[in-house]
CSV table of C-alpha atoms in Angstrom, one decimal:
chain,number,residue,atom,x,y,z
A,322,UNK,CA,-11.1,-17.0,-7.8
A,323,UNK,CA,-14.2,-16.5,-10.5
A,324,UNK,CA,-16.1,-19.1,-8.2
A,325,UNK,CA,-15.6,-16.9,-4.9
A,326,UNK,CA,-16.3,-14.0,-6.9
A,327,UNK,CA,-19.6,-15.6,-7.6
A,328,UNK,CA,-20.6,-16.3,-4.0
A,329,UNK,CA,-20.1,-13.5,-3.2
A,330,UNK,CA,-22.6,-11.6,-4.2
A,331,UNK,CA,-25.2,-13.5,-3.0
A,332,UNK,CA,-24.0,-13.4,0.4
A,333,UNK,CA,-24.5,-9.8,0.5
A,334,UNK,CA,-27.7,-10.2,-1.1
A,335,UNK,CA,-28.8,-12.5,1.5
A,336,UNK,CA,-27.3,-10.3,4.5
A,337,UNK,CA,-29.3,-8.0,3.0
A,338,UNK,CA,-32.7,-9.5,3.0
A,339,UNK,CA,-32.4,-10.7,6.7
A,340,UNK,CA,-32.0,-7.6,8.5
A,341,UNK,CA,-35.7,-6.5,9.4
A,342,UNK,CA,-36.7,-3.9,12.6
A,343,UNK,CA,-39.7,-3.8,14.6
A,344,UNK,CA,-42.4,-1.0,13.5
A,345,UNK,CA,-41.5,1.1,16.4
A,346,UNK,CA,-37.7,1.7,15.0
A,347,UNK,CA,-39.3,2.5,11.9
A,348,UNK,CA,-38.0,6.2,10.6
A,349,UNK,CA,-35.5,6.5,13.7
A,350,UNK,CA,-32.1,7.1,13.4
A,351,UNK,CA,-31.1,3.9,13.6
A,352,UNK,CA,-33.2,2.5,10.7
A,353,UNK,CA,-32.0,5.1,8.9
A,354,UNK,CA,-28.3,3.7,9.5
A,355,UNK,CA,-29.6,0.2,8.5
A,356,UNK,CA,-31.3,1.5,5.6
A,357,UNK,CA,-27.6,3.6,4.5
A,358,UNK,CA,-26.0,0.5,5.1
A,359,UNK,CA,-28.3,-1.7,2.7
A,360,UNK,CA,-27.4,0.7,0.3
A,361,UNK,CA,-23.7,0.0,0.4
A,362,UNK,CA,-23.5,-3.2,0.9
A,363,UNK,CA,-26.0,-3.3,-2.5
A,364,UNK,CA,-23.5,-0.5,-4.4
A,365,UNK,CA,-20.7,-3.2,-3.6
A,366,UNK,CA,-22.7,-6.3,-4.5
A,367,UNK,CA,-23.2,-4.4,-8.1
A,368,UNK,CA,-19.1,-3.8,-8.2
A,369,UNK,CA,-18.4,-7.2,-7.5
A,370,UNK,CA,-20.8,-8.3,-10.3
A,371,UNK,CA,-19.3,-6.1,-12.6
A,372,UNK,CA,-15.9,-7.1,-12.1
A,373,UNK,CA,-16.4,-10.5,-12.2
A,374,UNK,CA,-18.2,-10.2,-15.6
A,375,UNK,CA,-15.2,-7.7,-16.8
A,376,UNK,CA,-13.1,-10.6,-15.5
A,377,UNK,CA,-14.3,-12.5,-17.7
A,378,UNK,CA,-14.9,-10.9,-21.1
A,379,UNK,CA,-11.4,-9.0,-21.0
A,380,UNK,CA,-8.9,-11.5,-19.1
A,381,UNK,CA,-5.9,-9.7,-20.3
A,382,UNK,CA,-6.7,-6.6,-19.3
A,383,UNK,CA,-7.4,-7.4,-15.7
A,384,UNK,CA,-4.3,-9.4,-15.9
A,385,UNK,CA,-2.3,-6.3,-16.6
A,386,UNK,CA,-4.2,-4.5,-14.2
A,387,UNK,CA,-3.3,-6.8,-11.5
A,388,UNK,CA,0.8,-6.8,-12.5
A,389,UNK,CA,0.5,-2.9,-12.4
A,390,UNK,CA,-1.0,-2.7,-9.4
A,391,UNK,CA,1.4,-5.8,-7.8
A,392,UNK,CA,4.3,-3.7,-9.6
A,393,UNK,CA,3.2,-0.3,-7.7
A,394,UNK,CA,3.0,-2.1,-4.3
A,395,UNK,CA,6.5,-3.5,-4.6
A,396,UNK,CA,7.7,-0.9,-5.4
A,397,UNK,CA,5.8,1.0,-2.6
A,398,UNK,CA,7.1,-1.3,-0.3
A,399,UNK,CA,10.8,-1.3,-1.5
A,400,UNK,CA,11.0,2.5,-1.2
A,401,UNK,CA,14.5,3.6,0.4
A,402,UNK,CA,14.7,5.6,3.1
A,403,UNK,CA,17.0,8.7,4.3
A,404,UNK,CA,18.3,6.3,6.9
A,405,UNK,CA,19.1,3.8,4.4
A,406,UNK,CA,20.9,6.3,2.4
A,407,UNK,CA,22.6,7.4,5.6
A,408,UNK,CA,23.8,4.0,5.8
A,409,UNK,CA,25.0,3.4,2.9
A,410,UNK,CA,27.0,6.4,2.9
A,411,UNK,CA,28.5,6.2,6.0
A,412,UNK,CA,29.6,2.1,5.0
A,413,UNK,CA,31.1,3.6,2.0
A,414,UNK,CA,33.1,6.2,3.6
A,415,UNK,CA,34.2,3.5,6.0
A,416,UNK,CA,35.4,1.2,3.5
A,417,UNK,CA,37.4,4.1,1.5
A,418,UNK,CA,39.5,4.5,4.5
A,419,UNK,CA,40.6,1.5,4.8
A,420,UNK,CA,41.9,1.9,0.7
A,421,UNK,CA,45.0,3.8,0.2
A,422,UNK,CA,44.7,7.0,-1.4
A,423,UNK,CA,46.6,6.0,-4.3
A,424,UNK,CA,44.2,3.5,-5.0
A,425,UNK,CA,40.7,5.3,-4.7
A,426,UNK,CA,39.0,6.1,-7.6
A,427,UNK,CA,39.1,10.4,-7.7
A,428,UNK,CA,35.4,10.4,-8.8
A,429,UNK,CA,33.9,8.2,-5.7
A,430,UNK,CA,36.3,10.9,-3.7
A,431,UNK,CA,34.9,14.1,-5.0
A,432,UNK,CA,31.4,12.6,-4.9
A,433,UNK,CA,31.8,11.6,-1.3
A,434,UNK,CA,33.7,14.8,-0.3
A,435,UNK,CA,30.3,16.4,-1.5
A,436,UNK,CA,27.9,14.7,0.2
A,437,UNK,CA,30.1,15.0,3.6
A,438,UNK,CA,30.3,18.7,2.9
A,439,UNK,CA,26.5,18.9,2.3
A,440,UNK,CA,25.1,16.7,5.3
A,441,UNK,CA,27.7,19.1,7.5
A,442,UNK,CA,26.3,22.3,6.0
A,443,UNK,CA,22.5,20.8,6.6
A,444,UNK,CA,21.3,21.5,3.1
A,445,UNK,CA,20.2,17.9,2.2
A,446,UNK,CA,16.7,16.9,1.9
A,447,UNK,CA,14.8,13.7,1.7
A,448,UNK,CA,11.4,13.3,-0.1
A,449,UNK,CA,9.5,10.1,-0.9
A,450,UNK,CA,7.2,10.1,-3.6
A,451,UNK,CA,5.3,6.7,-2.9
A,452,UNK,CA,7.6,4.5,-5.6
A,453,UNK,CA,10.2,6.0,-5.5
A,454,UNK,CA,12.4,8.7,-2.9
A,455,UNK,CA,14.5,11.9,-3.8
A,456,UNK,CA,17.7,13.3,-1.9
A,457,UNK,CA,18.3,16.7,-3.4
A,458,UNK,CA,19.9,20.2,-1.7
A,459,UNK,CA,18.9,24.0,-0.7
A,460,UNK,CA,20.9,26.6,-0.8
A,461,UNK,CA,20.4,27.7,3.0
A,462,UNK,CA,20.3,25.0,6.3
A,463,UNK,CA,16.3,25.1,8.0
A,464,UNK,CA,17.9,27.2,11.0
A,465,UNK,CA,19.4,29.9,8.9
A,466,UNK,CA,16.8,33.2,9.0
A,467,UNK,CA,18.5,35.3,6.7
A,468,UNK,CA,16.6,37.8,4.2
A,469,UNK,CA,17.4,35.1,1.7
A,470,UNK,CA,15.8,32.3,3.2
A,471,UNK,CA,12.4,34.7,4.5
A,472,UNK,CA,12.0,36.3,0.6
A,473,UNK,CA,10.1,34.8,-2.0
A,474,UNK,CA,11.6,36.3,-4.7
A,475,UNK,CA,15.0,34.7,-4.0
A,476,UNK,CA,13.7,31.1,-3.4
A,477,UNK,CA,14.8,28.4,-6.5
A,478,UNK,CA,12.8,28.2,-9.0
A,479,UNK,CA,11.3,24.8,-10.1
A,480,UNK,CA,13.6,25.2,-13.4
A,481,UNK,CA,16.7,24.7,-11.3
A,482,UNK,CA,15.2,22.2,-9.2
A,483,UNK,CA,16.1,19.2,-11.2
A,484,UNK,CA,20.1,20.2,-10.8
A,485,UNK,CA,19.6,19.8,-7.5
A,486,UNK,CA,18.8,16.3,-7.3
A,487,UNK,CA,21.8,14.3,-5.5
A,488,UNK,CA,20.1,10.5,-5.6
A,489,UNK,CA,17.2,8.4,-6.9
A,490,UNK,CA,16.3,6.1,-4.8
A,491,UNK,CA,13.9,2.8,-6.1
A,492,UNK,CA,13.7,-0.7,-5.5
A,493,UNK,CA,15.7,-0.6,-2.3
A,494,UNK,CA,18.6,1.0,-3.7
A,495,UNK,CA,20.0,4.4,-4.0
A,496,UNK,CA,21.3,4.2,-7.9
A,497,UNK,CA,23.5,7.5,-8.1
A,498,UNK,CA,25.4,6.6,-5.0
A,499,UNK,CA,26.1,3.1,-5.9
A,500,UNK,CA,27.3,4.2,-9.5
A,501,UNK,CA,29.4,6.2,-8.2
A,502,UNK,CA,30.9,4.6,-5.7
A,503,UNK,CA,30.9,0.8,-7.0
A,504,UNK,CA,34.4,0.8,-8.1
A,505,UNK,CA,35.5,3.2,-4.9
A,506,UNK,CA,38.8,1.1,-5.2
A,507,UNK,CA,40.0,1.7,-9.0
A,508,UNK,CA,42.0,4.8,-10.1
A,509,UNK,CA,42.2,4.5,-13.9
C-alpha cells in the first residue's frame, strides 16, 4: 500500500506537466478551467504526500484511524430499518399465538400489547441517525389538527424526549424488542 501511495504522486505530477494549450486559448475560460484543475490535482498530490509520510512516522495512529472509520461504516451499513422492525414485530406476535396463554411470559405480553396499541393509534416514529436508528412515540397521530398538535407551547419538551424512546436499533438488531421478547414462552 506505502509503494502505491508513492506512485502516486508522481502520476499526478506528471499529468500535470503534460497538459499545455495553444497561445490563442491563453486567458479563456477554458484555460482558466485547466489552470483550476492543475490546482487540485496539485492540493491532492500534497495530501497524498502528507499522508503517506504520517503513514509512516505514526503507524498506530492511522491504524486506529482506519478500524474507526471501518467500525463507522459497518455500522453504517448494518443500520436497522422501520421495516425491519416491522418485521420482527409482526414474527413475534405470530409466534405468541401459537403459545398458550398460560405459558407466555406477561412482560413480552404487555410489551407487545403496547406496541400494537401504538402502531394502531399512529404515534410511532422511526429516525436513523447514521449508526444507529431510533423508534420512539408522540403524543398526537400526523393527521390529528387539534390545538394541541398546531401550539408550540404544548409540544414535548426535549427533557421528556428520552422517555419516549421505544427501541435502539444497531448492528442489525433492534435490542429492546429482542430483550423483551427473547423468552416470549416462559412465565416465571
Amino acid at each position: 500500500m506505502i509503494k502505491s501511495l508513492t506512485k502516486a504522486p508522481n502520476i499526478i505530477s506528471n499529468l500535470k506537466n503534460k497538459i499545455k494549450f495553444p497561445e490563442k486559448l491563453q486567458g479563456k475560460i477554458l484555460n482558466k478551467w485547466a489552470v483550476y484543475w492543475k490546482n487540485i490535482f496539485g492540493d491532492y498530490r500534497q495530501m497524498l504526500v502528507d499522508l503517506r509520510t504520517d503513514i509512516q512516522d505514526e503507524p498506530l495512529r492511522a491504524m486506529k484511524w482506519t478500524v474507526g472509520l471501518g467500525t463507522l461504516y459497518v455500522l453504517s451499513m448494518r443500520n436497522p430499518s422501520e421495516l425491519d422492525f416491522k418485521d420482527h414485530l409482526k414474527r413475534i406476535n405470530n409466534e405468541t399465538v401459537m403459545v398458550s396463554p398460560d405459558c407466555l411470559n406477561p412482560k413480552t405480553v404487555k410489551h407487545l400489547w403496547y406496541l400494537d396499541t401504538c402502531y394502531n393509534q399512529g404515534v410511532i416514529r422511526y429516525k436513523s441517525l447514521g449508526i444507529f436508528s431510533l423508534m420512539y412515540t408522540t403524543d398526537l397521530n400526523d393527521s390529528c389538527d387539534l390545538y394541541k398538535a398546531q401550539c408550540s407551547y404544548l409540544q414535548p419538551t426535549f427533557t421528556s424526549w428520552p422517555s419516549r424512546i421505544i427501541d435502539v436499533g444497531i448492528m442489525g438488531q433492534w435490542w429492546n424488542l429482542y430483550i423483551k421478547t427473547h423468552n416470549y414462552d416462559v412465565n416465571y
